[in-house]
Short mmCIF file of C-alpha atoms in Angstrom, two decimals:
data_model
loop_
_atom_site.label_atom_id
_atom_site.label_comp_id
_atom_site.label_asym_id
_atom_site.label_seq_id
_atom_site.Cartn_x
_atom_site.Cartn_y
_atom_site.Cartn_z
CA UNK K 1490 89.30 218.76 44.08
CA UNK K 1491 92.84 217.78 45.00
CA UNK K 1492 94.60 214.54 45.70
CA UNK K 1493 93.86 213.03 49.19
CA UNK K 1494 96.69 213.40 51.75
CA UNK K 1495 97.37 209.69 52.58
CA UNK K 1496 100.39 210.56 54.56
CA UNK K 1497 98.53 211.75 57.59
CA UNK K 1498 98.77 209.07 60.25
CA UNK K 1499 95.72 210.55 62.01
CA UNK K 1500 93.52 209.48 59.08
CA UNK K 1501 94.64 205.95 58.99
CA UNK K 1502 92.69 203.26 60.67
CA UNK K 1503 93.77 199.58 60.91
CA UNK K 1504 91.14 196.91 61.15
CA UNK K 1505 91.87 193.34 61.94
CA UNK K 1506 89.12 190.64 61.34
CA UNK K 1507 89.04 187.14 62.33
CA UNK K 1508 89.02 184.75 65.33
CA UNK K 1509 92.58 184.97 66.97
CA UNK K 1510 93.98 181.36 67.33
CA UNK K 1511 97.37 180.04 68.04
CA UNK K 1512 99.18 178.22 65.26
CA UNK K 1513 98.56 174.88 66.95
CA UNK K 1514 94.90 175.64 67.19
CA UNK K 1515 94.78 176.65 63.50
CA UNK K 1516 96.79 173.28 62.40
CA UNK K 1517 95.29 170.77 64.65
CA UNK K 1518 91.93 170.45 62.69
CA UNK K 1519 93.84 170.21 59.52
CA UNK K 1520 96.14 167.45 61.12
CA UNK K 1521 93.06 165.42 62.33
CA UNK K 1522 91.39 165.69 58.83
CA UNK K 1523 94.68 164.32 57.30
CA UNK K 1524 94.88 161.41 59.70
CA UNK K 1525 91.20 160.47 59.06
CA UNK K 1526 91.73 160.79 55.32
CA UNK K 1527 94.71 158.39 55.59
CA UNK K 1528 92.67 155.90 57.61
CA UNK K 1529 89.88 155.82 55.12
CA UNK K 1530 92.39 155.53 52.21
CA UNK K 1531 93.99 152.53 53.91
CA UNK K 1532 90.50 150.93 54.56
CA UNK K 1533 89.54 151.45 51.09
CA UNK K 1534 92.76 149.87 49.68
CA UNK K 1535 92.31 146.95 52.24
CA UNK K 1536 88.78 146.40 51.05
CA UNK K 1537 89.83 146.21 47.47
CA UNK K 1538 92.43 143.49 48.47
CA UNK K 1539 89.65 141.49 50.27
CA UNK K 1540 86.97 141.72 47.36
CA UNK K 1541 87.62 138.10 46.34
CA UNK K 1542 87.63 136.70 49.90
CA UNK K 1543 84.58 138.68 50.64
CA UNK K 1544 82.81 137.11 47.65
CA UNK K 1545 83.69 133.65 48.72
CA UNK K 1546 82.59 134.27 52.30
CA UNK K 1547 79.24 135.60 51.10
CA UNK K 1548 78.83 132.52 48.62
CA UNK K 1549 79.28 130.22 51.63
CA UNK K 1550 76.51 131.92 53.68
CA UNK K 1551 73.20 130.24 54.06
CA UNK K 1552 70.55 131.75 51.65
CA UNK K 1553 67.78 133.90 52.95
CA UNK K 1554 67.63 136.96 54.94
CA UNK K 1555 71.10 136.85 56.44
CA UNK K 1556 72.73 136.58 53.07
CA UNK K 1557 70.51 139.50 51.70
CA UNK K 1558 71.17 141.78 54.85
CA UNK K 1559 75.05 141.08 54.90
CA UNK K 1560 75.57 141.26 51.00
CA UNK K 1561 76.66 144.96 50.84
CA UNK K 1562 78.70 144.71 54.05
CA UNK K 1563 82.57 144.31 53.89
CA UNK K 1564 82.64 141.69 56.69
CA UNK K 1565 86.29 140.74 56.45
CA UNK K 1566 87.29 144.33 56.53
CA UNK K 1567 85.19 144.84 59.58
CA UNK K 1568 86.77 141.73 61.36
CA UNK K 1569 90.18 143.02 60.44
CA UNK K 1570 89.53 146.45 61.97
CA UNK K 1571 88.13 144.72 65.19
CA UNK K 1572 91.35 142.74 65.47
CA UNK K 1573 93.66 145.72 64.72
CA UNK K 1574 92.00 147.81 67.42
CA UNK K 1575 91.76 144.90 70.01
CA UNK K 1576 88.04 144.55 70.07
CA UNK K 1577 87.47 142.35 73.06
CA UNK K 1578 84.39 140.40 71.62
CA UNK K 1579 85.45 139.01 68.22
CA UNK K 1580 82.85 136.43 68.48
CA UNK K 1581 80.36 139.13 67.48
CA UNK K 1582 81.69 138.39 63.90
CA UNK K 1583 80.06 134.93 64.09
CA UNK K 1584 76.61 136.48 63.93
CA UNK K 1585 77.52 136.94 60.27
CA UNK K 1586 76.77 133.14 59.65
CA UNK K 1587 73.17 133.63 61.17
CA UNK K 1588 71.64 132.19 64.29
CA UNK K 1589 70.36 128.56 64.52
CA UNK K 1590 67.31 129.30 66.67
CA UNK K 1591 66.67 125.54 67.28
CA UNK K 1592 70.22 125.29 68.51
CA UNK K 1593 69.93 128.60 70.51
CA UNK K 1594 66.61 127.72 72.08
CA UNK K 1595 66.60 123.94 72.02
CA UNK K 1596 64.23 122.03 69.77
CA UNK K 1597 60.84 123.68 68.85
CA UNK K 1598 59.20 120.76 70.67
CA UNK K 1599 61.08 121.34 73.88
CA UNK K 1600 60.41 124.92 73.78
CA UNK K 1601 56.68 124.39 73.26
CA UNK K 1602 56.73 121.74 76.06
CA UNK K 1603 58.42 124.19 78.37
CA UNK K 1604 55.64 126.83 77.96
CA UNK K 1605 52.86 124.41 79.04
#
């Protein structure tokens, strides 16, 4: 058995595998991932800066279900992001202090009277 003749061009076959994409199509997802990673890195760093202020805010909250629900949330970071991105209804942040139902609905007696 002799050595195969690889110099014959009629025996060579070129195979190309993959999905053809332009350089921009190839790089664009990586750039988006980079920007997202930078954003979350910045948010994480800002959350660390706000830790003491977050603890003080949570200590000032009324006890009960509101404090329990909001305990793991980073409220000051959330508010900062809303301000940074121009969120039009910053008063939504005030919900963090809870809702005074007597104030929102009037006194209980007045509410009961209205239903009769």
